[in-house]
Amino acid sequence: MNPFSASATSSSPHDTQTSLGIDQPRLLLVDDEPRLLASLYELLQGRGYQLVTAATGGEALAHLARLRFDLVLLDLRLPDIGGHEIMDFINEKGIDADVIVMSGEVGIDAAIGALKRGAYDYLRKPYSREELLKTVANALKQRRLEQANARIASQLENSEKMYRYLVDSSPDIIYTLNHEGKFTFINDRAYQLLGYKREELIGQHYSILVHDEDQERARYVFNERRVDERASRNVELRLKCHAGANQERTFNNTLMTISLNAIGMHVPDQEVKRLEFYGTYGVARDITDRKRAEEVISYQAYHDILTDLPNRILFKDRLGLAVIQAKRKQTELAVMFIDLDRFKLVNDTLGHVKGDELLQQAAGRLKECLRKGDTLARQGGDEFTIVLPELRDRDDARMVADKFLEVLQEPFDLDGHAVHISASIGIAVYPTHGESIDELLRHADIAMYQIKGQGKNGHAFYDPSMQDVSHQKIALEQSLRRALENDELEMYYQPQIDAISGRIVGAEALMRWNHPTRGIVSPGEFLPFAEENGLMLPISDWMIGALCRDMLQWKNIGGNQVRLSLNLSPQYLDRGDFFEKMRGALLRYGIAPSQIEVEITENICIRNPQHAIEQLNKLGQLGVSVAIDDFGTGYSSLAYLHRFPVHTIKIDQSFVKEIHDEHGHYPVVLAIISIARGLGLNLIAEGVETESQARYLRANGCLTMQGYLYHRPIPLGRFIDVLRGQTLPAGVTNVLAFQA
Ligand code: C2E
Ligand code: CA
Ligand code: CA
């Protein structure tokens, strides 16, 4: 056992840390001669070294296995394990310790053998103190330098790895090109995004990646030579992806849009003192997603989401271009304004979802009528606009409009409901009807309104005389609000006649507006406005009061048996308190509910059937009867006749109008009559204008008539006159007339 070993080292037995650079250098002194080992120890002691001694080869190996040493002072000739073997051990185990061998004269060969095994130096015994100290100091100094170098080298290696890592894991494609435009470097991202392996691209010209249409642009940016602020920045290009590349990325099939920043790389040319271009460094960012989002946003900004048609903004743009072109080529163009008739009714009765569906279907049909170059757009609601550029003549536009009307005529299928609509089309022609976009649109709109006013389902070219009509419409809408306040509305009554007795059995109440300047305005002209402007409810409230007041006057002349029919607007039935209002008014005025019949159209029943059924049932329980107006023209099937408390059906005027010959055959009329008979319902024919119509109806079993043949709708005073004429014996008439 070595006498110094315990006291000579202060480090713990498990310390494997090198002392160099952190603590003191650790030295292992190996000599089998105790005296020499002791003098070596004494010589090095107190010089800032940690000293460990070994007197045998075995001891030395044990120390080397346990501790890390910076330097081993090794006597080559040892009794048990030789110095060479110790060095072999050091080399095999990769122990990072320098060795200074010490050898006597006899051991020269051995010393050379040790040097070959990587010993740092050789000290010939006996050595001088100075020589030894200097050699040890040199060895440690060199070692320190080497370790510092190694540290720097490893740091360098790490940082190179780090840059590589940063470059490869960059979300962007990073590349360098040589002066010929060929890839000299490209990061891993290229593979992930484009599907090309690095090896496939290195040495290739960048153009193999660029979409054909973008090659020209790529030439200016990809191989950028400039380095200053003029260098290419944020240039958008489309890159081709490798066929079958990463399918998960939803490239525009095989394209990816990038935003490219490129900058020239230059080395100073020593001889001519200028910068020599040797390549380009570029960063390409994948902006495919952003691009797609932008496309969607811009599509949405210029298209109507419901129908997928261009919206009014895009339409104006296209119209603007068409006008410019027409001006240059001196040709005509047509602008059409299409408004669907009865759409509002569908929306109100079937609901918005079905309304939207109808719009989609209608848009689809209109689209099919277009020629190349025509633009169909949705303006909003049920309004569409069309521009027909390069018109040969107006017949062109007329033909297109006819085609539109034709395709809309076919019934639309909305979940089993066959819905009929038509359209009103106004046409304005450039340059005759206007030279600017706005003028053309406005005039097409006015022409469209003209058609609406004339009973819809048709088309008209703009004419300056239409201006007055449209201005009147606007004025009408505003003055309707005042009509209620000023008490300008009045109920007229149209008698209903029993065909056998010729007596008045009922009367339909029809509203009139005594307009201060326009005279009497019919409901078809103002009730649609009222519906749209929320005036239907106050107007209906007013109507109930007016009707009850008027009925009191009938009672006075014995008209108790004459039934009153009133028209119920869908909006009003929709309102929860209609029933209460009605019952309250009847009570207040002492009118028997059995004297009242409400007329509803078939459409009323559909939107909120449950609510409608409830309301109508309550009315029925009260004793009020219900009539289906305009029977045969609505959307619904006959099913509701079983679900509603219906008492009467009114044959629509359009069917009655068909009757020209009292001996003819009119199956629709006959069918309606047999339905009424089969269900035990009252039947009223509306719009009876001729004797032969009356005779045909009577012959086939319809016994109640309403129409101009008998009476037009008349004001209360005249109606009472008429009533009185039939209820009282002649001669008393004058007395009662005085009362009225
Ligand atoms: P409607 O309920 O179908 O009323 C019958 C329409 O036919 C009335 O038009 C009437 O004047 C007209 N008429 C009657 N006999 C003949 C005839 O022999 N030949 C022709 N060509 N027409 C005839 P009016 O008064 O213009 O009313 C139009 C529509 O306005 C009514 O159609 C009804 O839907 C609505 N309406 C009228 N008054 C009111 C009302 O007080 N409230 C509600 N909600 N709607 C009303
Ligand atoms: Ca009616
Ligand atoms: Ca009717």
Tab-separated table of N, CA and C in Angstrom, residues 273-369:
chain	number	residue	atom	x	y	z
A	273	LYS	N	-11.396	44.895	-56.892
A	273	LYS	CA	-12.046	45.655	-55.823
A	273	LYS	C	-13.529	45.921	-56.115
A	274	ARG	N	-14.218	44.909	-56.520
A	274	ARG	CA	-15.670	45.062	-56.662
A	274	ARG	C	-16.311	43.762	-56.178
A	275	LEU	N	-17.607	43.826	-55.977
A	275	LEU	CA	-18.293	42.653	-55.477
A	275	LEU	C	-18.647	41.738	-56.631
A	276	GLU	N	-18.305	40.502	-56.441
A	276	GLU	CA	-18.649	39.568	-57.501
A	276	GLU	C	-19.842	38.722	-57.074
A	277	PHE	N	-20.848	38.691	-57.941
A	277	PHE	CA	-22.070	37.947	-57.661
A	277	PHE	C	-21.794	36.462	-57.719
A	278	TYR	N	-22.164	35.751	-56.702
A	278	TYR	CA	-21.994	34.315	-56.825
A	278	TYR	C	-23.258	33.532	-56.501
A	279	GLY	N	-24.317	34.224	-56.232
A	279	GLY	CA	-25.541	33.472	-56.017
A	279	GLY	C	-26.606	34.288	-55.317
A	280	THR	N	-27.667	33.594	-54.988
A	280	THR	CA	-28.815	34.243	-54.373
A	280	THR	C	-29.224	33.466	-53.139
A	281	TYR	N	-29.613	34.226	-52.144
A	281	TYR	CA	-30.143	33.614	-50.934
A	281	TYR	C	-31.606	34.013	-50.876
A	282	GLY	N	-32.479	33.047	-50.661
A	282	GLY	CA	-33.903	33.381	-50.684
A	282	GLY	C	-34.687	32.666	-49.607
A	283	VAL	N	-35.763	33.303	-49.207
A	283	VAL	CA	-36.684	32.716	-48.238
A	283	VAL	C	-38.066	32.763	-48.848
A	284	ALA	N	-38.696	31.594	-48.949
A	284	ALA	CA	-40.012	31.519	-49.564
A	284	ALA	C	-41.012	31.067	-48.524
A	285	ARG	N	-42.008	31.847	-48.327
A	285	ARG	CA	-43.013	31.510	-47.310
A	285	ARG	C	-44.263	30.968	-47.981
A	286	ASP	N	-44.751	29.863	-47.444
A	286	ASP	CA	-45.975	29.253	-47.966
A	286	ASP	C	-47.174	30.104	-47.559
A	287	ILE	N	-47.813	30.707	-48.522
A	287	ILE	CA	-48.977	31.537	-48.177
A	287	ILE	C	-50.236	30.969	-48.825
A	288	THR	N	-50.177	29.667	-49.109
A	288	THR	CA	-51.324	29.019	-49.745
A	288	THR	C	-52.605	29.241	-48.937
A	289	ASP	N	-52.513	29.023	-47.641
A	289	ASP	CA	-53.707	29.162	-46.811
A	289	ASP	C	-54.226	30.588	-46.821
A	290	ARG	N	-53.277	31.500	-46.695
A	290	ARG	CA	-53.694	32.898	-46.684
A	290	ARG	C	-54.338	33.270	-48.007
A	291	LYS	N	-53.684	32.765	-49.071
A	291	LYS	CA	-54.185	33.028	-50.417
A	291	LYS	C	-55.612	32.526	-50.553
A	292	ARG	N	-55.799	31.293	-50.068
A	292	ARG	CA	-57.131	30.703	-50.205
A	292	ARG	C	-58.140	31.499	-49.384
A	293	ALA	N	-57.725	31.892	-48.185
A	293	ALA	CA	-58.626	32.689	-47.348
A	293	ALA	C	-58.969	33.996	-48.054
A	294	GLU	N	-57.937	34.585	-48.662
A	294	GLU	CA	-58.185	35.836	-49.382
A	294	GLU	C	-59.162	35.627	-50.522
A	295	GLU	N	-58.961	34.493	-51.213
A	295	GLU	CA	-59.860	34.209	-52.332
A	295	GLU	C	-61.299	34.054	-51.847
A	296	VAL	N	-61.435	33.318	-50.727
A	296	VAL	CA	-62.784	33.120	-50.197
A	296	VAL	C	-63.386	34.457	-49.805
A	297	ILE	N	-62.561	35.278	-49.127
A	297	ILE	CA	-63.073	36.569	-48.677
A	297	ILE	C	-63.480	37.422	-49.869
A	298	SER	N	-62.613	37.424	-50.879
A	298	SER	CA	-62.956	38.303	-52.002
A	298	SER	C	-64.130	37.723	-52.774
A	299	TYR	N	-64.226	36.381	-52.805
A	299	TYR	CA	-65.394	35.788	-53.458
A	299	TYR	C	-66.660	36.195	-52.714
A	300	GLN	N	-66.568	36.120	-51.383
A	300	GLN	CA	-67.755	36.460	-50.599
A	300	GLN	C	-68.118	37.930	-50.707
A	301	ALA	N	-67.092	38.743	-50.914
A	301	ALA	CA	-67.357	40.171	-51.028
A	301	ALA	C	-68.067	40.492	-52.338
A	302	TYR	N	-67.893	39.619	-53.316
A	302	TYR	CA	-68.455	39.930	-54.629
A	302	TYR	C	-69.548	38.966	-55.067
A	303	HIS	N	-69.912	38.061	-54.179
A	303	HIS	CA	-70.964	37.121	-54.557
A	303	HIS	C	-72.042	37.040	-53.498
A	304	ASP	N	-73.184	36.657	-53.950
A	304	ASP	CA	-74.290	36.427	-53.048
A	304	ASP	C	-74.180	34.998	-52.544
A	305	ILE	N	-74.113	34.837	-51.241
A	305	ILE	CA	-73.845	33.517	-50.672
A	305	ILE	C	-74.990	32.543	-50.954
A	306	LEU	N	-76.197	33.053	-50.917
A	306	LEU	CA	-77.351	32.157	-51.075
A	306	LEU	C	-77.402	31.533	-52.466
A	307	THR	N	-77.251	32.358	-53.477
A	307	THR	CA	-77.441	31.858	-54.843
A	307	THR	C	-76.135	31.644	-55.580
A	308	ASP	N	-75.031	32.106	-54.984
A	308	ASP	CA	-73.737	31.974	-55.642
A	308	ASP	C	-73.596	32.891	-56.858
A	309	LEU	N	-74.540	33.760	-57.017
A	309	LEU	CA	-74.467	34.694	-58.154
A	309	LEU	C	-73.616	35.902	-57.751
A	310	PRO	N	-73.097	36.654	-58.738
A	310	PRO	CA	-72.446	37.920	-58.414
A	310	PRO	C	-73.407	38.796	-57.609
A	311	ASN	N	-72.872	39.600	-56.706
A	311	ASN	CA	-73.743	40.494	-55.956
A	311	ASN	C	-73.797	41.859	-56.643
A	312	ARG	N	-74.403	42.804	-55.966
A	312	ARG	CA	-74.626	44.082	-56.648
A	312	ARG	C	-73.312	44.830	-56.917
A	313	ILE	N	-72.320	44.598	-56.056
A	313	ILE	CA	-71.039	45.287	-56.276
A	313	ILE	C	-70.371	44.787	-57.551
A	314	LEU	N	-70.288	43.449	-57.648
A	314	LEU	CA	-69.676	42.870	-58.839
A	314	LEU	C	-70.500	43.200	-60.081
A	315	PHE	N	-71.808	43.229	-59.885
A	315	PHE	CA	-72.663	43.537	-61.021
A	315	PHE	C	-72.356	44.932	-61.560
A	316	LYS	N	-72.256	45.879	-60.646
A	316	LYS	CA	-71.976	47.251	-61.075
A	316	LYS	C	-70.641	47.328	-61.808
A	317	ASP	N	-69.708	46.558	-61.313
A	317	ASP	CA	-68.388	46.509	-61.939
A	317	ASP	C	-68.493	45.990	-63.371
A	318	ARG	N	-69.175	44.872	-63.522
A	318	ARG	CA	-69.334	44.280	-64.852
A	318	ARG	C	-70.128	45.211	-65.770
A	319	LEU	N	-71.162	45.812	-65.195
A	319	LEU	CA	-71.977	46.723	-65.999
A	319	LEU	C	-71.123	47.901	-66.449
A	320	GLY	N	-70.290	48.390	-65.528
A	320	GLY	CA	-69.402	49.500	-65.872
A	320	GLY	C	-68.509	49.148	-67.048
A	321	LEU	N	-67.927	47.960	-67.015
A	321	LEU	CA	-67.062	47.514	-68.109
A	321	LEU	C	-67.843	47.391	-69.413
A	322	ALA	N	-69.053	46.827	-69.283
A	322	ALA	CA	-69.876	46.640	-70.478
A	322	ALA	C	-70.237	47.981	-71.105
A	323	VAL	N	-70.498	48.971	-70.240
A	323	VAL	CA	-70.849	50.299	-70.758
A	323	VAL	C	-69.656	50.910	-71.500
A	324	ILE	N	-68.479	50.766	-70.905
A	324	ILE	CA	-67.273	51.306	-71.553
A	324	ILE	C	-67.075	50.665	-72.927
A	325	GLN	N	-67.283	49.367	-72.954
A	325	GLN	CA	-67.082	48.649	-74.207
A	325	GLN	C	-68.129	49.051	-75.256
A	326	ALA	N	-69.365	49.172	-74.778
A	326	ALA	CA	-70.438	49.549	-75.701
A	326	ALA	C	-70.185	50.945	-76.271
A	327	LYS	N	-69.658	51.811	-75.409
A	327	LYS	CA	-69.360	53.169	-75.851
A	327	LYS	C	-68.310	53.129	-76.944
A	328	ARG	N	-67.266	52.331	-76.707
A	328	ARG	CA	-66.172	52.269	-77.666
A	328	ARG	C	-66.604	51.640	-78.986
A	329	LYS	N	-67.361	50.566	-78.863
A	329	LYS	CA	-67.778	49.860	-80.080
A	329	LYS	C	-69.049	50.430	-80.679
A	330	GLN	N	-69.624	51.425	-79.955
A	330	GLN	CA	-70.873	52.037	-80.389
A	330	GLN	C	-71.959	50.988	-80.593
A	331	THR	N	-72.104	50.141	-79.601
A	331	THR	CA	-73.180	49.151	-79.647
A	331	THR	C	-74.161	49.429	-78.515
A	332	GLU	N	-75.254	48.695	-78.525
A	332	GLU	CA	-76.236	48.816	-77.455
A	332	GLU	C	-76.014	47.717	-76.423
A	333	LEU	N	-76.478	47.966	-75.235
A	333	LEU	CA	-76.524	46.878	-74.251
A	333	LEU	C	-77.800	47.015	-73.445
A	334	ALA	N	-78.207	45.906	-72.822
A	334	ALA	CA	-79.459	45.953	-72.066
A	334	ALA	C	-79.219	45.603	-70.603
A	335	VAL	N	-79.905	46.317	-69.744
A	335	VAL	CA	-79.901	46.011	-68.321
A	335	VAL	C	-81.321	45.610	-67.937
A	336	MET	N	-81.424	44.493	-67.225
A	336	MET	CA	-82.764	44.050	-66.813
A	336	MET	C	-82.866	44.033	-65.307
A	337	PHE	N	-84.015	44.382	-64.850
A	337	PHE	CA	-84.328	44.286	-63.428
A	337	PHE	C	-85.459	43.273	-63.303
A	338	ILE	N	-85.182	42.185	-62.577
A	338	ILE	CA	-86.204	41.145	-62.426
A	338	ILE	C	-86.659	41.082	-60.983
A	339	ASP	N	-87.952	41.146	-60.787
A	339	ASP	CA	-88.485	40.995	-59.435
A	339	ASP	C	-89.489	39.856	-59.476
A	340	LEU	N	-89.306	38.895	-58.558
A	340	LEU	CA	-90.219	37.759	-58.546
A	340	LEU	C	-91.571	38.194	-57.967
A	341	ASP	N	-92.630	37.834	-58.648
A	341	ASP	CA	-93.962	38.151	-58.130
A	341	ASP	C	-94.330	37.121	-57.080
A	342	ARG	N	-95.096	37.539	-56.124
A	342	ARG	CA	-95.624	36.638	-55.085
A	342	ARG	C	-94.536	36.015	-54.219
A	343	PHE	N	-93.293	36.460	-54.352
A	343	PHE	CA	-92.263	35.846	-53.523
A	343	PHE	C	-92.506	36.118	-52.037
A	344	LYS	N	-92.908	37.333	-51.777
A	344	LYS	CA	-93.123	37.715	-50.385
A	344	LYS	C	-94.163	36.809	-49.736
A	345	LEU	N	-95.153	36.465	-50.529
A	345	LEU	CA	-96.204	35.587	-50.025
A	345	LEU	C	-95.632	34.229	-49.640
A	346	VAL	N	-94.773	33.705	-50.507
A	346	VAL	CA	-94.155	32.401	-50.222
A	346	VAL	C	-93.346	32.500	-48.938
A	347	ASN	N	-92.576	33.570	-48.857
A	347	ASN	CA	-91.734	33.775	-47.685
A	347	ASN	C	-92.578	33.871	-46.418
A	348	ASP	N	-93.674	34.599	-46.532
A	348	ASP	CA	-94.529	34.795	-45.362
A	348	ASP	C	-95.258	33.522	-44.979
A	349	THR	N	-95.640	32.749	-45.972
A	349	THR	CA	-96.472	31.605	-45.645
A	349	THR	C	-95.662	30.340	-45.425
A	350	LEU	N	-94.634	30.135	-46.246
A	350	LEU	CA	-93.853	28.897	-46.093
A	350	LEU	C	-92.633	29.090	-45.207
A	351	GLY	N	-92.293	30.330	-44.929
A	351	GLY	CA	-91.137	30.591	-44.072
A	351	GLY	C	-89.883	30.890	-44.882
A	352	HIS	N	-88.870	31.429	-44.163
A	352	HIS	CA	-87.659	31.904	-44.843
A	352	HIS	C	-86.857	30.780	-45.483
A	353	VAL	N	-86.856	29.622	-44.827
A	353	VAL	CA	-86.044	28.523	-45.360
A	353	VAL	C	-86.541	28.137	-46.751
A	354	LYS	N	-87.840	27.989	-46.849
A	354	LYS	CA	-88.421	27.641	-48.148
A	354	LYS	C	-88.259	28.807	-49.116
A	355	GLY	N	-88.374	30.008	-48.579
A	355	GLY	CA	-88.194	31.190	-49.428
A	355	GLY	C	-86.802	31.203	-50.036
A	356	ASP	N	-85.795	30.897	-49.191
A	356	ASP	CA	-84.413	30.844	-49.685
A	356	ASP	C	-84.270	29.778	-50.761
A	357	GLU	N	-84.915	28.651	-50.517
A	357	GLU	CA	-84.819	27.554	-51.466
A	357	GLU	C	-85.427	27.965	-52.805
A	358	LEU	N	-86.527	28.673	-52.715
A	358	LEU	CA	-87.180	29.137	-53.941
A	358	LEU	C	-86.240	30.071	-54.709
A	359	LEU	N	-85.585	30.958	-53.969
A	359	LEU	CA	-84.654	31.894	-54.616
A	359	LEU	C	-83.528	31.132	-55.316
A	360	GLN	N	-83.029	30.100	-54.645
A	360	GLN	CA	-81.938	29.319	-55.243
A	360	GLN	C	-82.410	28.642	-56.522
A	361	GLN	N	-83.585	28.049	-56.429
A	361	GLN	CA	-84.106	27.358	-57.617
A	361	GLN	C	-84.357	28.342	-58.755
A	362	ALA	N	-84.930	29.491	-58.398
A	362	ALA	CA	-85.223	30.485	-59.438
A	362	ALA	C	-83.915	30.975	-60.065
A	363	ALA	N	-82.911	31.234	-59.215
A	363	ALA	CA	-81.617	31.701	-59.732
A	363	ALA	C	-81.036	30.665	-60.690
A	364	GLY	N	-81.166	29.393	-60.327
A	364	GLY	CA	-80.648	28.320	-61.171
A	364	GLY	C	-81.317	28.322	-62.543
A	365	ARG	N	-82.609	28.526	-62.532
A	365	ARG	CA	-83.319	28.528	-63.821
A	365	ARG	C	-82.931	29.741	-64.668
A	366	LEU	N	-82.823	30.887	-64.013
A	366	LEU	CA	-82.447	32.099	-64.761
A	366	LEU	C	-81.062	31.927	-65.383
A	367	LYS	N	-80.177	31.330	-64.592
A	367	LYS	CA	-78.793	31.175	-65.046
A	367	LYS	C	-78.730	30.373	-66.346
A	368	GLU	N	-79.619	29.412	-66.442
A	368	GLU	CA	-79.593	28.554	-67.635
A	368	GLU	C	-79.989	29.275	-68.911
A	369	CYS	N	-80.648	30.408	-68.753
A	369	CYS	CA	-81.088	31.142	-69.950
A	369	CYS	C	-79.996	32.077	-70.474
